Short mmCIF file of C-alpha atoms in Angstrom, two decimals:
data_model
loop_
_atom_site.label_atom_id
_atom_site.label_comp_id
_atom_site.label_asym_id
_atom_site.label_seq_id
_atom_site.Cartn_x
_atom_site.Cartn_y
_atom_site.Cartn_z
CA UNK A 1 -14.62 9.71 12.03
CA UNK A 2 -12.76 7.54 9.26
CA UNK A 3 -13.63 3.72 9.70
CA UNK A 4 -11.85 0.61 8.42
CA UNK A 5 -13.49 -2.61 7.20
CA UNK A 6 -12.94 -5.63 9.52
CA UNK A 7 -12.59 -9.03 7.89
CA UNK A 8 -13.15 -12.69 8.78
CA UNK A 9 -10.52 -15.22 7.95
CA UNK A 10 -12.13 -15.90 4.67
CA UNK A 11 -12.06 -12.21 3.64
CA UNK A 12 -15.67 -11.31 4.02
CA UNK A 13 -16.57 -8.07 5.86
CA UNK A 14 -17.76 -8.61 9.41
CA UNK A 15 -17.90 -5.03 10.55
CA UNK A 16 -16.20 -1.74 10.84
CA UNK A 17 -14.09 0.02 13.44
CA UNK A 18 -12.90 3.56 13.88
CA UNK A 19 -9.45 3.91 12.15
CA UNK A 20 -8.16 5.97 15.16
CA UNK A 21 -8.73 3.00 17.63
CA UNK A 22 -8.28 -0.19 15.48
CA UNK A 23 -4.58 -0.48 15.91
CA UNK A 24 -3.26 -1.83 19.15
CA UNK A 25 -1.73 -4.89 20.62
CA UNK A 26 -4.45 -7.11 19.24
CA UNK A 27 -5.36 -5.48 16.12
CA UNK A 28 -8.22 -7.24 14.27
CA UNK A 29 -7.88 -8.35 10.79
CA UNK A 30 -8.99 -5.55 8.40
CA UNK A 31 -8.78 -4.43 4.86
CA UNK A 32 -6.07 -2.14 3.35
CA UNK A 33 -3.95 -1.71 0.27
CA UNK A 34 -0.38 -0.85 -0.73
CA UNK A 35 0.58 0.98 -4.01
CA UNK A 36 3.87 1.65 -5.75
CA UNK A 37 4.05 4.48 -8.10
CA UNK A 38 6.52 3.97 -10.83
CA UNK A 39 7.73 6.72 -13.45
CA UNK A 40 8.27 6.10 -17.18
CA UNK A 41 11.93 5.25 -16.29
CA UNK A 42 11.05 2.54 -13.96
CA UNK A 43 11.88 4.50 -10.77
CA UNK A 44 9.62 4.09 -7.87
CA UNK A 45 8.70 6.78 -5.22
CA UNK A 46 9.53 5.67 -1.51
CA UNK A 47 8.05 7.56 1.49
CA UNK A 48 9.12 7.98 5.03
CA UNK A 49 6.12 7.67 7.37
CA UNK A 50 5.51 10.71 9.43
CA UNK A 51 7.25 10.59 12.79
CA UNK A 52 4.12 11.09 14.84
CA UNK A 53 2.09 8.19 13.11
CA UNK A 54 0.65 5.62 15.55
CA UNK A 55 1.90 2.71 13.37
CA UNK A 56 5.48 2.27 12.15
CA UNK A 57 6.45 5.91 12.59
CA UNK A 58 9.53 7.03 10.64
CA UNK A 59 9.90 4.00 8.54
CA UNK A 60 10.77 3.97 4.72
CA UNK A 61 8.15 2.22 2.77
CA UNK A 62 6.44 1.79 -0.55
CA UNK A 63 4.74 4.93 -2.07
CA UNK A 64 1.32 4.94 -0.50
CA UNK A 65 -0.72 2.64 1.83
CA UNK A 66 -4.28 3.00 3.16
CA UNK A 67 -7.66 1.69 4.17
CA UNK A 68 -10.66 1.67 1.96
CA UNK A 69 -13.74 3.37 3.53
CA UNK A 70 -16.78 1.01 4.13
CA UNK A 71 -18.49 0.56 0.62
CA UNK A 72 -15.52 2.50 -1.24
CA UNK A 73 -14.21 0.95 -4.39
CA UNK A 74 -10.64 -0.17 -3.64
CA UNK A 75 -9.16 1.51 -6.83
CA UNK A 76 -10.75 4.85 -5.81
CA UNK A 77 -9.26 4.30 -2.29
CA UNK A 78 -5.86 4.12 -3.86
CA UNK A 79 -6.33 7.36 -5.85
CA UNK A 80 -7.77 9.22 -2.73
CA UNK A 81 -4.76 8.46 -0.64
CA UNK A 82 -2.34 9.33 -3.18
CA UNK A 83 -4.11 12.78 -3.51
CA UNK A 84 -4.30 13.22 0.31
CA UNK A 85 -0.69 11.91 1.24
CA UNK A 86 1.28 13.00 -1.66
CA UNK A 87 -0.90 15.46 -3.62
CA UNK A 88 -0.84 13.41 -6.76
CA UNK A 89 -3.53 13.06 -9.50
CA UNK A 90 -2.75 9.67 -11.22
CA UNK A 91 -4.17 7.24 -13.62
CA UNK A 92 -6.18 4.34 -12.51
CA UNK A 93 -4.17 1.74 -10.39
CA UNK A 94 -3.53 -1.62 -11.63
CA UNK A 95 -3.70 -4.75 -9.52
CA UNK A 96 -0.59 -6.75 -9.01
CA UNK A 97 -0.97 -8.92 -5.74
CA UNK A 98 -4.57 -9.56 -5.05
CA UNK A 99 -4.07 -12.11 -2.13
CA UNK A 100 -1.28 -10.25 -0.31
CA UNK A 101 -1.56 -10.50 3.52
CA UNK A 102 0.66 -9.79 6.42
CA UNK A 103 0.91 -9.29 10.19
CA UNK A 104 3.72 -7.12 11.76
CA UNK A 105 4.37 -5.73 15.28
CA UNK A 106 6.51 -2.63 16.34
CA UNK A 107 6.56 -1.28 19.84
CA UNK A 108 3.56 -3.33 20.79
CA UNK A 109 1.20 -2.13 18.08
CA UNK A 110 0.13 -4.57 15.47
CA UNK A 111 -0.73 -4.30 11.85
CA UNK A 112 -2.92 -7.28 10.65
CA UNK A 113 -4.14 -6.71 7.05
CA UNK A 114 -5.43 -8.36 3.91
CA UNK A 115 -3.70 -5.80 1.63
CA UNK A 116 -3.89 -5.99 -2.15
CA UNK A 117 -0.88 -4.39 -3.97
CA UNK A 118 -1.14 -2.08 -6.88
CA UNK A 119 1.08 -0.38 -9.50
CA UNK A 120 0.46 3.28 -10.53
CA UNK A 121 2.09 4.89 -13.43
CA UNK A 122 2.97 8.63 -13.27
CA UNK A 123 5.76 10.91 -13.74
CA UNK A 124 4.21 13.49 -11.45
CA UNK A 125 6.16 14.77 -8.54
CA UNK A 126 4.92 14.21 -5.02
CA UNK A 127 3.99 17.02 -2.69
CA UNK A 128 4.01 15.27 0.70
CA UNK A 129 1.51 16.08 3.26
CA UNK A 130 3.37 16.37 6.60
CA UNK A 131 0.52 14.86 8.55
CA UNK A 132 1.29 11.52 6.79
CA UNK A 133 4.64 11.61 5.02
CA UNK A 134 7.89 12.87 6.38
CA UNK A 135 9.91 12.86 3.15
CA UNK A 136 10.19 11.12 -0.18
CA UNK A 137 12.81 9.48 -2.30
CA UNK A 138 12.67 8.50 -6.04
CA UNK A 139 14.84 5.38 -6.60
CA UNK A 140 15.23 2.78 -9.63
CA UNK A 141 13.14 -0.24 -8.76
CA UNK A 142 16.12 -2.63 -9.44
CA UNK A 143 18.16 -0.80 -6.66
CA UNK A 144 15.33 -0.68 -4.35
CA UNK A 145 14.52 -4.39 -4.61
CA UNK A 146 17.93 -5.32 -4.38
CA UNK A 147 18.76 -3.35 -1.35
CA UNK A 148 15.48 -4.57 0.44
CA UNK A 149 16.31 -8.25 -0.31
CA UNK A 150 19.88 -8.16 0.93
CA UNK A 151 18.94 -6.23 4.01
CA UNK A 152 21.04 -3.12 3.36
CA UNK A 153 17.93 -0.99 3.20
CA UNK A 154 15.60 -0.83 6.24
CA UNK A 155 11.90 -0.67 5.16
CA UNK A 156 8.48 -1.38 6.48
CA UNK A 157 7.93 -5.10 7.11
CA UNK A 158 5.03 -5.19 4.56
CA UNK A 159 7.13 -3.65 1.85
CA UNK A 160 10.01 -6.20 2.33
CA UNK A 161 7.44 -8.92 1.94
CA UNK A 162 5.84 -7.36 -1.07
CA UNK A 163 9.28 -6.85 -2.82
CA UNK A 164 10.02 -10.61 -2.34
CA UNK A 165 6.82 -11.24 -4.27
CA UNK A 166 6.90 -8.45 -6.80
CA UNK A 167 10.37 -9.53 -8.04
CA UNK A 168 8.72 -12.79 -9.15
CA UNK A 169 6.74 -10.83 -11.72
CA UNK A 170 10.02 -9.94 -13.55
CA UNK A 171 12.78 -7.45 -13.55
CA UNK A 172 10.87 -4.61 -15.32
CA UNK A 173 8.08 -3.24 -13.09
CA UNK A 174 6.63 -1.57 -16.21
CA UNK A 175 6.18 -5.00 -17.94
CA UNK A 176 4.55 -6.80 -14.83
CA UNK A 177 1.32 -8.48 -15.72
CA UNK A 178 -1.79 -7.00 -14.34
CA UNK A 179 -3.76 -9.38 -12.10
CA UNK A 180 -7.45 -10.27 -12.38
CA UNK A 181 -9.62 -9.92 -9.32
CA UNK A 182 -9.28 -13.66 -8.35
CA UNK A 183 -7.79 -13.83 -4.95
CA UNK A 184 -8.95 -10.54 -3.78
CA UNK A 185 -10.77 -10.49 -0.36
CA UNK A 186 -14.43 -11.17 -0.65
CA UNK A 187 -15.06 -7.75 0.90
CA UNK A 188 -13.36 -6.17 -2.10
CA UNK A 189 -15.06 -8.21 -4.61
CA UNK A 190 -18.40 -6.97 -3.54
CA UNK A 191 -17.37 -3.33 -4.67
CA UNK A 192 -14.63 -4.40 -7.12
CA UNK A 193 -14.51 -2.32 -10.43
CA UNK A 194 -11.53 -3.31 -12.37
CA UNK A 195 -9.05 -0.64 -13.26
CA UNK A 196 -8.82 0.28 -16.91
CA UNK A 197 -5.86 -1.38 -18.60
CA UNK A 198 -3.14 0.86 -20.03
CA UNK A 199 -3.59 1.94 -23.79
#
């Protein structure tokens, strides 16, 4: 049974819970990540969540989200979920927003996560796993960001909040600065191995 890491308000780990039962009307704070895959032209891959998912089914969102396993390095968790959800073998992820956190509700089910955000650079084509992803779309970052911020594109609440922070890093997603581990939840820092910078 896959488990997620439960967190205290200061970001320290306080336990684990089975992923299958952790999301409900009073979901405890837990550890997650979001990632955005960009190709060499600056396009990003969007995914539509599978229609049968318990949380936020059928919503368009960023490339891949997930939960690190207890004791798992977060960068490795990003790579694992990209393989599992999209069949993508990619280079190491780069940390962008170490302190991102959000809470969102849909149909009475709550997401409540400390959720660092990563960039992944790859020109590979996704092969969606239908258990996780209904469909994908590759769009220019500028188009995606503009449509999210002006409300013309409906996306997950976490991606909407992340886009608002990511655009502050500059217009070119390939030139965004890589963040240091400062600001990561303490539960991540206990296992953090910084992703290798691009050559």
